[in-house]
Amino acid sequence: MIIVVTGRPGVGKSTVCIKVIELLKERGLRVGGIICPEIREGGVRVGFKVLDLMSGRSGLLAHVNIPSPIMVGKYYVQLKSFEDVLIDALTSALENADVIVFDEVGPMELKSNVVLNFLSSISEINKPILLVVHWKVVNNLRDLIKVDYKVFTVTFENRMLLPNKIFNLLIGGM
């Protein structure tokens, strides 16, 4: 079972994802993978970190003030730091998690061959997977993932209802 959560920026995709993670953990399930929370300074978003859901280890995904050769918008993508955490997070999740979460698949993350390889081999993973996908990428997802998946578009109207719905689908797919 692969579930994709998408929606416009600021609508609550990551919040839905975090609530699903909480529900899964309350059920005693092991959740692995990554989330990429914002880094804010003085109330302004300046970047994103990557957080391994099983180990708690974190690294830098992108920052406006730390130059690198790869840019997406105003952000310099820190590919090595991102992949160092990502590889361990995915390895651990594949071996030890009941459910795999990846928040988010977006233009920055798609600069990584590790992400592209994960998505192209997703059909071989025999675990429920929750992907949060950037709205600009979701229409091209079929080119990356060659299996069926269910898409939920988060809106201000449905974002409170989606966590339970997604949780039930994920545990039903186990």
mmCIF file of C-alpha atoms in Angstrom:
data_model
loop_
_atom_site.group_PDB
_atom_site.id
_atom_site.type_symbol
_atom_site.label_atom_id
_atom_site.label_comp_id
_atom_site.label_asym_id
_atom_site.label_seq_id
_atom_site.Cartn_x
_atom_site.Cartn_y
_atom_site.Cartn_z
ATOM 1 C CA MET A 1 0.000 0.000 0.000
ATOM 2 C CA ILE A 2 1.473 3.304 -1.114
ATOM 3 C CA ILE A 3 -0.278 6.497 -0.094
ATOM 4 C CA VAL A 4 0.674 9.869 -1.544
ATOM 5 C CA VAL A 5 -0.220 13.100 0.232
ATOM 6 C CA THR A 6 0.019 16.287 -1.804
ATOM 7 C CA GLY A 7 -1.348 19.818 -1.799
ATOM 8 C CA ARG A 8 -0.420 23.455 -2.147
ATOM 9 C CA PRO A 9 2.323 24.988 0.018
ATOM 10 C CA GLY A 10 1.212 25.789 3.564
ATOM 11 C CA VAL A 11 -1.958 23.698 3.443
ATOM 12 C CA GLY A 12 -0.779 21.186 6.055
ATOM 13 C CA LYS A 13 0.748 18.204 4.210
ATOM 14 C CA SER A 14 3.520 17.707 6.737
ATOM 15 C CA THR A 15 1.119 18.261 9.627
ATOM 16 C CA VAL A 16 -1.109 15.482 8.261
ATOM 17 C CA CYS A 17 1.980 13.284 7.955
ATOM 18 C CA ILE A 18 3.092 13.977 11.548
ATOM 19 C CA LYS A 19 -0.397 13.149 12.853
ATOM 20 C CA VAL A 20 -0.387 9.860 10.915
ATOM 21 C CA ILE A 21 3.028 9.039 12.422
ATOM 22 C CA GLU A 22 1.649 9.742 15.911
ATOM 23 C CA LEU A 23 -1.353 7.457 15.288
ATOM 24 C CA LEU A 24 0.904 4.667 14.020
ATOM 25 C CA LYS A 25 3.202 4.949 17.044
ATOM 26 C CA GLU A 26 0.208 4.972 19.419
ATOM 27 C CA ARG A 27 -0.747 1.632 17.842
ATOM 28 C CA GLY A 28 2.745 0.344 18.712
ATOM 29 C CA LEU A 29 4.006 0.332 15.134
ATOM 30 C CA ARG A 30 7.591 1.164 14.223
ATOM 31 C CA VAL A 31 7.774 4.086 11.792
ATOM 32 C CA GLY A 32 10.924 4.662 9.749
ATOM 33 C CA GLY A 33 12.011 7.005 7.018
ATOM 34 C CA ILE A 34 12.460 10.765 7.003
ATOM 35 C CA ILE A 35 10.767 14.076 7.494
ATOM 36 C CA CYS A 36 12.255 17.396 6.350
ATOM 37 C CA PRO A 37 11.168 20.132 8.760
ATOM 38 C CA GLU A 38 11.780 23.813 8.123
ATOM 39 C CA ILE A 39 14.653 25.722 9.674
ATOM 40 C CA ARG A 40 13.492 29.169 10.797
ATOM 41 C CA GLU A 41 15.542 32.130 11.969
ATOM 42 C CA GLY A 42 13.700 35.154 13.304
ATOM 43 C CA GLY A 43 10.411 33.748 12.023
ATOM 44 C CA VAL A 44 11.753 33.424 8.463
ATOM 45 C CA ARG A 45 12.293 30.079 6.727
ATOM 46 C CA VAL A 46 15.967 29.780 5.815
ATOM 47 C CA GLY A 47 16.223 26.090 5.043
ATOM 48 C CA PHE A 48 15.250 22.513 5.717
ATOM 49 C CA LYS A 49 16.806 19.738 7.723
ATOM 50 C CA VAL A 50 16.374 15.996 7.263
ATOM 51 C CA LEU A 51 15.402 13.891 10.277
ATOM 52 C CA ASP A 52 15.689 10.098 10.525
ATOM 53 C CA LEU A 53 12.456 8.954 12.194
ATOM 54 C CA MET A 54 14.003 5.864 13.803
ATOM 55 C CA SER A 55 17.355 7.142 15.092
ATOM 56 C CA GLY A 56 16.551 10.829 15.546
ATOM 57 C CA ARG A 57 19.719 11.703 13.624
ATOM 58 C CA SER A 58 19.468 14.867 11.550
ATOM 59 C CA GLY A 59 21.352 16.640 8.811
ATOM 60 C CA LEU A 60 20.958 19.589 6.513
ATOM 61 C CA LEU A 61 18.881 19.338 3.328
ATOM 62 C CA ALA A 62 19.067 22.942 2.139
ATOM 63 C CA HIS A 63 19.864 26.443 3.346
ATOM 64 C CA VAL A 64 19.810 29.945 1.896
ATOM 65 C CA ASN A 65 23.195 30.899 3.407
ATOM 66 C CA ILE A 66 25.313 27.760 2.951
ATOM 67 C CA PRO A 67 26.465 27.665 -0.681
ATOM 68 C CA SER A 68 26.608 24.468 -2.714
ATOM 69 C CA PRO A 69 26.665 23.729 -6.454
ATOM 70 C CA ILE A 70 22.987 22.712 -6.464
ATOM 71 C CA MET A 71 20.266 25.327 -6.106
ATOM 72 C CA VAL A 72 16.494 24.975 -6.039
ATOM 73 C CA GLY A 73 14.863 28.381 -5.871
ATOM 74 C CA LYS A 74 16.745 30.382 -3.245
ATOM 75 C CA TYR A 75 17.999 27.271 -1.441
ATOM 76 C CA TYR A 76 21.404 25.650 -1.758
ATOM 77 C CA VAL A 77 20.862 21.882 -1.597
ATOM 78 C CA GLN A 78 23.286 20.099 0.741
ATOM 79 C CA LEU A 79 23.270 16.764 -1.078
ATOM 80 C CA LYS A 80 25.992 14.993 0.936
ATOM 81 C CA SER A 81 24.501 15.892 4.314
ATOM 82 C CA PHE A 82 21.023 14.916 3.102
ATOM 83 C CA GLU A 83 22.130 11.590 1.642
ATOM 84 C CA ASP A 84 24.244 10.678 4.690
ATOM 85 C CA VAL A 85 21.108 10.757 6.843
ATOM 86 C CA LEU A 86 18.798 9.451 4.118
ATOM 87 C CA ILE A 87 20.777 6.287 3.349
ATOM 88 C CA ASP A 88 20.881 5.267 7.014
ATOM 89 C CA ALA A 89 17.205 6.183 7.497
ATOM 90 C CA LEU A 90 16.031 4.142 4.510
ATOM 91 C CA THR A 91 18.265 1.175 5.361
ATOM 92 C CA SER A 92 16.967 1.137 8.925
ATOM 93 C CA ALA A 93 13.355 1.591 7.804
ATOM 94 C CA LEU A 94 13.575 -1.234 5.267
ATOM 95 C CA GLU A 95 15.022 -3.574 7.896
ATOM 96 C CA ASN A 96 13.157 -2.556 11.042
ATOM 97 C CA ALA A 97 10.070 -0.403 10.412
ATOM 98 C CA ASP A 98 6.469 -1.513 10.045
ATOM 99 C CA VAL A 99 5.630 1.595 7.983
ATOM 100 C CA ILE A 100 7.917 3.810 5.880
ATOM 101 C CA VAL A 101 7.374 7.585 5.688
ATOM 102 C CA PHE A 102 9.076 9.977 3.254
ATOM 103 C CA ASP A 103 8.278 13.674 3.738
ATOM 104 C CA GLU A 104 8.850 15.093 1.237
ATOM 105 C CA VAL A 105 9.464 14.136 -2.360
ATOM 106 C CA GLY A 106 10.062 17.506 -3.968
ATOM 107 C CA PRO A 107 12.397 19.341 -6.340
ATOM 108 C CA MET A 108 15.239 19.463 -3.778
ATOM 109 C CA GLU A 109 15.022 15.794 -2.831
ATOM 110 C CA LEU A 110 14.804 14.721 -6.474
ATOM 111 C CA LYS A 111 18.344 16.067 -7.006
ATOM 112 C CA SER A 112 19.456 12.929 -5.132
ATOM 113 C CA ASN A 113 20.081 9.654 -6.952
ATOM 114 C CA VAL A 114 19.334 7.905 -3.648
ATOM 115 C CA VAL A 115 15.791 9.311 -3.766
ATOM 116 C CA LEU A 116 15.369 8.408 -7.440
ATOM 117 C CA ASN A 117 16.571 4.844 -6.770
ATOM 118 C CA PHE A 118 14.249 4.522 -3.772
ATOM 119 C CA LEU A 119 11.253 5.642 -5.816
ATOM 120 C CA SER A 120 12.085 3.417 -8.783
ATOM 121 C CA SER A 121 12.437 0.354 -6.522
ATOM 122 C CA ILE A 122 9.399 1.114 -4.362
ATOM 123 C CA SER A 123 7.415 -1.742 -5.927
ATOM 124 C CA GLU A 124 9.832 -4.212 -4.307
ATOM 125 C CA ILE A 125 9.106 -2.943 -0.786
ATOM 126 C CA ASN A 126 6.592 -5.083 1.050
ATOM 127 C CA LYS A 127 5.594 -2.492 3.650
ATOM 128 C CA PRO A 128 3.039 0.317 3.755
ATOM 129 C CA ILE A 129 4.568 3.582 2.537
ATOM 130 C CA LEU A 130 3.425 7.166 3.074
ATOM 131 C CA LEU A 131 4.915 9.712 0.667
ATOM 132 C CA VAL A 132 4.386 13.442 1.011
ATOM 133 C CA VAL A 133 4.852 14.818 -2.502
ATOM 134 C CA HIS A 134 5.379 18.434 -3.557
ATOM 135 C CA TRP A 135 2.488 19.701 -5.682
ATOM 136 C CA LYS A 136 4.810 20.515 -8.597
ATOM 137 C CA VAL A 137 6.100 16.928 -8.677
ATOM 138 C CA VAL A 138 2.948 14.880 -8.111
ATOM 139 C CA ASN A 139 1.878 14.839 -11.770
ATOM 140 C CA ASN A 140 5.238 13.326 -12.775
ATOM 141 C CA LEU A 141 5.172 10.674 -10.060
ATOM 142 C CA ARG A 142 3.950 7.956 -12.455
ATOM 143 C CA ASP A 143 7.269 8.280 -14.298
ATOM 144 C CA LEU A 144 9.123 7.527 -11.061
ATOM 145 C CA ILE A 145 6.849 4.984 -9.367
ATOM 146 C CA LYS A 146 5.703 2.129 -11.555
ATOM 147 C CA VAL A 147 3.020 0.772 -9.203
ATOM 148 C CA ASP A 148 -0.426 1.899 -8.128
ATOM 149 C CA TYR A 149 -0.786 4.342 -5.278
ATOM 150 C CA LYS A 150 -3.613 6.293 -3.695
ATOM 151 C CA VAL A 151 -3.417 10.107 -3.744
ATOM 152 C CA PHE A 152 -4.888 12.422 -1.125
ATOM 153 C CA THR A 153 -4.853 16.156 -1.850
ATOM 154 C CA VAL A 154 -4.767 18.095 1.410
ATOM 155 C CA THR A 155 -7.023 21.147 1.596
ATOM 156 C CA PHE A 156 -7.942 23.472 4.442
ATOM 157 C CA GLU A 157 -11.342 21.739 4.456
ATOM 158 C CA ASN A 158 -10.144 18.114 4.729
ATOM 159 C CA ARG A 159 -6.834 18.302 6.589
ATOM 160 C CA MET A 160 -8.354 17.447 9.979
ATOM 161 C CA LEU A 161 -10.045 14.314 8.603
ATOM 162 C CA LEU A 162 -7.186 12.912 6.539
ATOM 163 C CA PRO A 163 -4.858 11.592 9.280
ATOM 164 C CA ASN A 164 -7.389 9.004 10.515
ATOM 165 C CA LYS A 165 -8.371 8.032 6.982
ATOM 166 C CA ILE A 166 -4.736 7.538 5.931
ATOM 167 C CA PHE A 167 -3.892 5.723 9.171
ATOM 168 C CA ASN A 168 -6.731 3.253 8.601
ATOM 169 C CA LEU A 169 -5.624 2.598 5.024
ATOM 170 C CA LEU A 170 -2.010 2.056 6.083
ATOM 171 C CA ILE A 171 -2.829 -0.416 8.838
ATOM 172 C CA GLY A 172 -5.353 -2.119 6.573
ATOM 173 C CA GLY A 173 -2.531 -2.725 4.103
ATOM 174 C CA MET A 174 -0.407 -4.609 6.632
#
